[in-house]
mmCIF file of C-alpha atoms in Angstrom:
data_model
loop_
_atom_site.group_PDB
_atom_site.id
_atom_site.type_symbol
_atom_site.label_atom_id
_atom_site.label_comp_id
_atom_site.label_asym_id
_atom_site.label_seq_id
_atom_site.Cartn_x
_atom_site.Cartn_y
_atom_site.Cartn_z
ATOM 1 C CA MET A 1 78.320 -21.257 34.263
ATOM 2 C CA LYS A 2 75.804 -19.153 32.441
ATOM 3 C CA VAL A 3 72.168 -20.290 32.782
ATOM 4 C CA ARG A 4 70.383 -20.577 29.460
ATOM 5 C CA ALA A 5 66.739 -21.056 28.530
ATOM 6 C CA GLY A 6 67.452 -24.648 27.542
ATOM 7 C CA ASP A 7 68.700 -25.355 31.054
ATOM 8 C CA ARG A 8 65.329 -24.469 32.563
ATOM 9 C CA GLY A 9 63.534 -26.662 30.038
ATOM 10 C CA MET A 10 65.699 -29.598 31.087
ATOM 11 C CA ILE A 11 64.743 -29.352 34.782
ATOM 12 C CA PRO A 12 61.519 -31.462 34.602
ATOM 13 C CA PHE A 13 63.374 -34.271 32.858
ATOM 14 C CA ALA A 14 66.211 -34.158 35.374
ATOM 15 C CA ALA A 15 63.555 -34.287 38.106
ATOM 16 C CA VAL A 16 62.130 -37.462 36.543
ATOM 17 C CA ILE A 17 65.572 -39.086 36.709
ATOM 18 C CA ILE A 18 66.039 -38.025 40.342
ATOM 19 C CA ILE A 19 62.610 -39.430 41.233
ATOM 20 C CA MET A 20 63.477 -42.701 39.496
ATOM 21 C CA ILE A 21 66.705 -42.974 41.475
ATOM 22 C CA GLY A 22 64.801 -42.292 44.688
ATOM 23 C CA LEU A 23 62.174 -44.920 43.880
ATOM 24 C CA ALA A 24 64.860 -47.475 43.063
ATOM 25 C CA ALA A 25 66.799 -46.758 46.247
ATOM 26 C CA PHE A 26 63.797 -46.828 48.579
ATOM 27 C CA ALA A 27 61.477 -49.212 46.725
ATOM 28 C CA PRO A 28 60.518 -51.332 49.778
ATOM 29 C CA ASN A 29 59.647 -48.178 51.726
ATOM 30 C CA VAL A 30 57.737 -46.472 48.904
ATOM 31 C CA ALA A 31 55.771 -49.374 47.450
ATOM 32 C CA PRO A 32 52.483 -50.153 49.254
ATOM 33 C CA TYR A 33 52.884 -53.942 48.762
ATOM 34 C CA THR A 34 55.513 -56.503 47.847
ATOM 35 C CA PRO A 35 55.843 -57.300 44.128
ATOM 36 C CA ASP A 36 54.582 -60.868 44.592
ATOM 37 C CA HIS A 37 51.546 -59.905 46.708
ATOM 38 C CA GLN A 38 48.432 -61.390 45.039
ATOM 39 C CA GLU A 39 44.738 -60.910 45.646
ATOM 40 C CA LEU A 40 42.838 -62.867 42.993
ATOM 41 C CA ALA A 41 39.555 -61.360 44.162
ATOM 42 C CA LYS A 42 40.927 -57.951 43.080
ATOM 43 C CA ARG A 43 41.988 -58.838 39.542
ATOM 44 C CA PHE A 44 41.919 -56.070 36.921
ATOM 45 C CA LEU A 45 40.973 -53.250 39.260
ATOM 46 C CA PRO A 46 41.153 -50.007 37.247
ATOM 47 C CA PRO A 47 43.422 -47.052 38.114
ATOM 48 C CA LEU A 48 42.321 -44.715 40.926
ATOM 49 C CA THR A 49 40.814 -47.611 42.885
ATOM 50 C CA PRO A 50 41.277 -46.976 46.621
ATOM 51 C CA GLY A 51 44.334 -48.897 47.786
ATOM 52 C CA HIS A 52 45.488 -49.475 44.181
ATOM 53 C CA SER A 53 46.068 -46.078 42.591
ATOM 54 C CA LEU A 54 47.341 -47.573 39.303
ATOM 55 C CA GLY A 55 45.082 -50.619 39.348
ATOM 56 C CA THR A 56 45.929 -54.322 39.497
ATOM 57 C CA ASP A 57 46.924 -57.001 36.986
ATOM 58 C CA HIS A 58 45.602 -60.459 36.107
ATOM 59 C CA LEU A 59 46.842 -61.907 39.412
ATOM 60 C CA GLY A 60 45.601 -59.043 41.557
ATOM 61 C CA ARG A 61 49.103 -57.621 42.010
ATOM 62 C CA ASP A 62 49.398 -53.889 42.590
ATOM 63 C CA ILE A 63 50.738 -52.188 39.454
ATOM 64 C CA LEU A 64 52.221 -49.236 41.341
ATOM 65 C CA THR A 65 54.247 -51.633 43.476
ATOM 66 C CA ARG A 66 55.499 -53.560 40.456
ATOM 67 C CA LEU A 67 56.305 -50.296 38.672
ATOM 68 C CA VAL A 68 58.397 -49.076 41.615
ATOM 69 C CA PHE A 69 60.338 -52.334 41.884
ATOM 70 C CA GLY A 70 60.665 -52.372 38.105
ATOM 71 C CA THR A 71 62.455 -49.026 38.365
ATOM 72 C CA ARG A 72 65.021 -50.692 40.610
ATOM 73 C CA ILE A 73 65.543 -53.497 38.084
ATOM 74 C CA SER A 74 65.887 -51.160 35.094
ATOM 75 C CA LEU A 75 68.285 -48.738 36.790
ATOM 76 C CA SER A 76 70.451 -51.362 38.464
ATOM 77 C CA VAL A 77 70.797 -53.525 35.357
ATOM 78 C CA GLY A 78 71.393 -50.481 33.145
ATOM 79 C CA THR A 79 73.925 -48.923 35.515
ATOM 80 C CA ILE A 80 76.027 -52.053 36.011
ATOM 81 C CA ALA A 81 75.956 -52.952 32.317
ATOM 82 C CA VAL A 82 76.976 -49.414 31.317
ATOM 83 C CA LEU A 83 79.818 -49.326 33.858
ATOM 84 C CA ILE A 84 81.216 -52.614 32.543
ATOM 85 C CA SER A 85 80.864 -51.403 28.944
ATOM 86 C CA VAL A 86 82.552 -48.084 29.766
ATOM 87 C CA LEU A 87 85.452 -49.803 31.513
ATOM 88 C CA ILE A 88 86.112 -52.305 28.729
ATOM 89 C CA GLY A 89 85.477 -49.881 25.867
ATOM 90 C CA THR A 90 87.514 -47.019 27.333
ATOM 91 C CA VAL A 91 90.563 -49.126 28.161
ATOM 92 C CA LEU A 92 90.589 -50.791 24.740
ATOM 93 C CA GLY A 93 89.838 -47.505 22.960
ATOM 94 C CA VAL A 94 92.680 -45.626 24.668
ATOM 95 C CA LEU A 95 95.199 -48.415 24.110
ATOM 96 C CA SER A 96 94.079 -48.966 20.513
ATOM 97 C CA GLY A 97 94.182 -45.284 19.626
ATOM 98 C CA TYR A 98 97.487 -44.634 21.375
ATOM 99 C CA TYR A 99 99.522 -47.620 20.169
ATOM 100 C CA GLY A 100 97.821 -48.354 16.844
ATOM 101 C CA GLY A 101 99.445 -51.072 14.750
ATOM 102 C CA MET A 102 98.522 -54.724 15.150
ATOM 103 C CA PHE A 103 96.790 -54.171 18.493
ATOM 104 C CA ASP A 104 94.512 -51.593 16.871
ATOM 105 C CA ASP A 105 93.762 -54.001 14.010
ATOM 106 C CA ILE A 106 92.821 -56.778 16.435
ATOM 107 C CA VAL A 107 90.563 -54.528 18.507
ATOM 108 C CA ASN A 108 88.894 -53.179 15.362
ATOM 109 C CA TRP A 109 88.305 -56.735 14.137
ATOM 110 C CA PHE A 110 86.532 -57.649 17.387
ATOM 111 C CA VAL A 111 84.487 -54.435 17.241
ATOM 112 C CA ASN A 112 83.380 -55.122 13.669
ATOM 113 C CA VAL A 113 82.461 -58.723 14.480
ATOM 114 C CA GLN A 114 80.482 -57.588 17.496
ATOM 115 C CA LEU A 115 78.624 -54.902 15.543
ATOM 116 C CA ALA A 116 77.836 -57.355 12.737
ATOM 117 C CA PHE A 117 76.306 -59.881 15.144
ATOM 118 C CA PRO A 118 72.576 -59.258 15.815
ATOM 119 C CA PHE A 119 72.104 -58.288 19.458
ATOM 120 C CA ILE A 120 68.907 -60.295 19.977
ATOM 121 C CA LEU A 121 70.542 -63.437 18.552
ATOM 122 C CA LEU A 122 73.516 -62.889 20.851
ATOM 123 C CA ALA A 123 71.217 -62.425 23.851
ATOM 124 C CA ILE A 124 69.200 -65.550 23.082
ATOM 125 C CA SER A 125 72.367 -67.605 22.561
ATOM 126 C CA VAL A 126 74.093 -66.490 25.758
ATOM 127 C CA ILE A 127 71.023 -66.781 27.974
ATOM 128 C CA ALA A 128 70.102 -70.162 26.450
ATOM 129 C CA VAL A 129 73.527 -71.468 27.459
ATOM 130 C CA LEU A 130 73.905 -69.733 30.831
ATOM 131 C CA GLY A 131 70.239 -69.616 31.848
ATOM 132 C CA PRO A 132 67.987 -66.616 32.528
ATOM 133 C CA SER A 133 69.155 -64.427 35.401
ATOM 134 C CA LEU A 134 69.908 -60.784 36.119
ATOM 135 C CA VAL A 135 73.646 -61.473 36.073
ATOM 136 C CA ASN A 136 73.459 -63.090 32.648
ATOM 137 C CA MET A 137 71.283 -60.245 31.370
ATOM 138 C CA ILE A 138 73.904 -57.746 32.544
ATOM 139 C CA ILE A 139 76.628 -59.772 30.806
ATOM 140 C CA VAL A 140 74.668 -59.742 27.548
ATOM 141 C CA LEU A 141 74.052 -55.985 27.733
ATOM 142 C CA ALA A 142 77.692 -55.267 28.565
ATOM 143 C CA ILE A 143 78.885 -57.417 25.659
ATOM 144 C CA GLY A 144 76.562 -55.542 23.338
ATOM 145 C CA GLY A 145 77.561 -52.101 24.619
ATOM 146 C CA TRP A 146 81.357 -51.879 24.698
ATOM 147 C CA PRO A 147 82.052 -51.390 20.936
ATOM 148 C CA ALA A 148 80.433 -47.936 20.914
ATOM 149 C CA TYR A 149 82.899 -46.704 23.550
ATOM 150 C CA VAL A 150 85.888 -48.172 21.727
ATOM 151 C CA ARG A 151 85.049 -46.298 18.533
ATOM 152 C CA VAL A 152 84.440 -42.922 20.210
ATOM 153 C CA VAL A 153 87.485 -43.089 22.502
ATOM 154 C CA ARG A 154 89.792 -44.474 19.822
ATOM 155 C CA SER A 155 88.956 -41.692 17.367
ATOM 156 C CA LYS A 156 89.593 -39.018 20.004
ATOM 157 C CA VAL A 157 92.882 -40.557 21.119
ATOM 158 C CA PHE A 158 94.151 -40.714 17.524
ATOM 159 C CA VAL A 159 93.855 -36.916 17.400
ATOM 160 C CA LEU A 160 94.986 -36.152 20.952
ATOM 161 C CA LYS A 161 98.220 -38.156 20.823
ATOM 162 C CA GLU A 162 99.506 -35.863 18.045
ATOM 163 C CA VAL A 163 98.816 -32.505 19.729
ATOM 164 C CA GLU A 164 101.685 -30.308 20.876
ATOM 165 C CA TYR A 165 101.341 -30.665 24.629
ATOM 166 C CA VAL A 166 101.363 -34.472 24.408
ATOM 167 C CA GLU A 167 104.457 -34.344 22.212
ATOM 168 C CA ALA A 168 106.055 -32.023 24.766
ATOM 169 C CA VAL A 169 105.296 -34.413 27.630
ATOM 170 C CA LYS A 170 106.829 -37.263 25.608
ATOM 171 C CA ALA A 171 109.912 -35.159 24.988
ATOM 172 C CA ILE A 172 110.578 -34.684 28.706
ATOM 173 C CA GLY A 173 110.451 -38.434 29.239
ATOM 174 C CA ALA A 174 106.950 -39.134 30.565
ATOM 175 C CA GLY A 175 105.882 -42.772 30.306
ATOM 176 C CA ASP A 176 102.984 -44.018 28.222
ATOM 177 C CA ALA A 177 100.815 -44.793 31.250
ATOM 178 C CA ARG A 178 101.222 -41.270 32.621
ATOM 179 C CA ILE A 179 100.485 -39.697 29.248
ATOM 180 C CA MET A 180 97.324 -41.739 28.764
ATOM 181 C CA LEU A 181 96.007 -41.222 32.297
ATOM 182 C CA ARG A 182 97.007 -37.607 32.941
ATOM 183 C CA HIS A 183 96.957 -35.954 29.534
ATOM 184 C CA ILE A 184 94.753 -37.954 27.154
ATOM 185 C CA PHE A 185 91.963 -39.512 29.206
ATOM 186 C CA PRO A 186 90.769 -36.201 30.804
ATOM 187 C CA ASN A 187 90.186 -34.837 27.298
ATOM 188 C CA VAL A 188 88.151 -37.918 26.383
ATOM 189 C CA ALA A 189 85.968 -37.719 29.500
ATOM 190 C CA ALA A 190 83.443 -35.165 28.179
ATOM 191 C CA PRO A 191 82.325 -37.093 25.054
ATOM 192 C CA LEU A 192 82.451 -40.266 27.145
ATOM 193 C CA ILE A 193 79.969 -38.829 29.649
ATOM 194 C CA VAL A 194 77.607 -37.814 26.867
ATOM 195 C CA LEU A 195 77.851 -41.201 25.163
ATOM 196 C CA THR A 196 77.235 -42.942 28.492
ATOM 197 C CA SER A 197 73.992 -41.046 29.032
ATOM 198 C CA PHE A 198 72.639 -42.143 25.647
ATOM 199 C CA GLU A 199 73.887 -45.708 26.070
ATOM 200 C CA PHE A 200 72.187 -45.881 29.460
ATOM 201 C CA ALA A 201 68.858 -45.088 27.804
ATOM 202 C CA LYS A 202 69.540 -47.867 25.292
ATOM 203 C CA MET A 203 70.263 -50.264 28.162
ATOM 204 C CA VAL A 204 66.905 -49.479 29.764
ATOM 205 C CA ILE A 205 65.140 -50.318 26.494
ATOM 206 C CA ALA A 206 67.270 -53.427 25.972
ATOM 207 C CA GLU A 207 66.523 -54.724 29.471
ATOM 208 C CA ALA A 208 62.807 -54.207 28.895
ATOM 209 C CA ALA A 209 63.038 -55.940 25.510
ATOM 210 C CA LEU A 210 64.834 -58.977 26.939
ATOM 211 C CA SER A 211 62.330 -59.245 29.788
ATOM 212 C CA PHE A 212 59.482 -58.874 27.283
ATOM 213 C CA LEU A 213 60.901 -61.818 25.323
ATOM 214 C CA GLY A 214 61.048 -63.934 28.473
ATOM 215 C CA LEU A 215 64.848 -63.812 28.813
ATOM 216 C CA GLY A 216 64.728 -62.373 32.336
ATOM 217 C CA PRO A 217 64.743 -64.364 35.582
ATOM 218 C CA GLY A 218 60.928 -64.566 35.795
ATOM 219 C CA GLY A 219 59.058 -65.525 38.953
ATOM 220 C CA LEU A 220 56.284 -63.770 40.833
ATOM 221 C CA ASP A 221 58.748 -61.623 42.787
ATOM 222 C CA TYR A 222 60.548 -60.436 39.627
ATOM 223 C CA SER A 223 59.121 -57.099 38.597
ATOM 224 C CA SER A 224 60.378 -55.640 35.327
ATOM 225 C CA TRP A 225 58.751 -53.091 33.043
ATOM 226 C CA GLY A 226 59.330 -55.363 30.060
ATOM 227 C CA LEU A 227 57.800 -58.349 31.839
ATOM 228 C CA MET A 228 54.797 -56.227 32.815
ATOM 229 C CA LEU A 229 54.354 -55.329 29.146
ATOM 230 C CA ALA A 230 54.577 -58.969 28.119
ATOM 231 C CA GLU A 231 51.980 -60.011 30.688
ATOM 232 C CA GLY A 232 49.664 -57.110 29.933
ATOM 233 C CA LYS A 233 49.608 -57.461 26.137
ATOM 234 C CA ASN A 234 47.149 -60.342 26.412
ATOM 235 C CA TYR A 235 44.639 -58.239 28.344
ATOM 236 C CA LEU A 236 44.582 -54.976 26.386
ATOM 237 C CA ALA A 237 40.910 -55.405 25.529
ATOM 238 C CA VAL A 238 39.801 -55.829 29.143
ATOM 239 C CA ALA A 239 42.514 -54.044 31.135
ATOM 240 C CA TRP A 240 44.467 -51.558 29.026
ATOM 241 C CA TRP A 241 46.324 -50.152 32.031
ATOM 242 C CA VAL A 242 48.255 -53.370 32.742
ATOM 243 C CA ALA A 243 50.458 -52.866 29.656
ATOM 244 C CA THR A 244 49.989 -49.134 29.045
ATOM 245 C CA ILE A 245 51.356 -47.939 32.385
ATOM 246 C CA PRO A 246 54.721 -49.758 32.191
ATOM 247 C CA GLY A 247 54.955 -48.722 28.532
ATOM 248 C CA LEU A 248 54.546 -45.085 29.541
ATOM 249 C CA ALA A 249 57.145 -45.583 32.283
ATOM 250 C CA ILE A 250 59.686 -46.864 29.745
ATOM 251 C CA MET A 251 58.925 -43.999 27.355
ATOM 252 C CA THR A 252 59.193 -41.364 30.094
ATOM 253 C CA ALA A 253 62.434 -42.763 31.483
ATOM 254 C CA VAL A 254 64.164 -43.059 28.110
ATOM 255 C CA LEU A 255 62.937 -39.636 26.944
ATOM 256 C CA SER A 256 64.171 -37.979 30.143
ATOM 257 C CA ILE A 257 67.584 -39.659 29.969
ATOM 258 C CA ASN A 258 68.017 -38.719 26.302
ATOM 259 C CA ILE A 259 67.046 -35.080 26.864
ATOM 260 C CA VAL A 260 69.432 -34.754 29.807
ATOM 261 C CA GLY A 261 72.121 -36.424 27.681
ATOM 262 C CA ASP A 262 71.480 -33.932 24.895
ATOM 263 C CA TRP A 263 71.801 -31.109 27.420
ATOM 264 C CA LEU A 264 75.097 -32.558 28.658
ATOM 265 C CA ARG A 265 76.376 -32.657 25.083
ATOM 266 C CA ASP A 266 75.557 -28.988 24.622
ATOM 267 C CA ARG A 267 77.195 -28.018 27.911
ATOM 268 C CA LEU A 268 80.327 -30.142 27.602
ATOM 269 C CA ASP A 269 81.102 -29.506 23.940
ATOM 270 C CA PRO A 270 83.025 -26.186 23.684
ATOM 271 C CA LYS A 271 82.110 -25.907 19.986
ATOM 272 C CA LEU A 272 78.449 -25.518 20.980
ATOM 273 C CA GLN A 273 79.061 -22.873 23.626
ATOM 274 C CA THR A 274 77.888 -19.368 22.769
#
């Protein structure tokens, strides 16, 4: 694969993602404290304080520690929610595009209803009934994410099922399952990977938004970037770093994921190859 100038420009953003994965995987070993460790005598210590390189919050908790554990929350919730969305959306999209007819109409009806329903209202309704927890947050994000995959996959399958090599495979007696798995799905994988990268960035923002609104599990040991923002917004005048640092973390993570996703689109789309 030919190396282009754009590839080198993507390296710092890919490095950010790798660092995030490392922090999430080894959070207890990297973080200097536990997320619920409090020292009220050390409230609102500014960044670069010895022992607290990113400062402390209103309860004397170390912001670096909470940021590291927040990385674990954001990545784990985003990853699981995206995987569930991909599975549901891809299966329904392939079946809908391949068979069409009444099944396609039913799937499209559910997609349109889902897209017409405000996500925040859906999240509040589900979590109000089931209670705030990470599992329920993942369920909400997965419910909100699957329609995008259905639409992308369905549109590709509509085209692919009419191409010559698929017609040839049908002519020699291949079953529908074999055609979908061996001859259609591999050609849907590239746009699916690109879409997944962008949807993952959306999941990170959505998780932070739900935590900011108080729809996360809560508790002193729960460390989320969105919750850190919510707690820090009340102290911007006296301790700007409490909210600013997690805000910068969210911005950096989402920007890096989107840029890498854009690079994947350029590399996986043959129409953009030069």
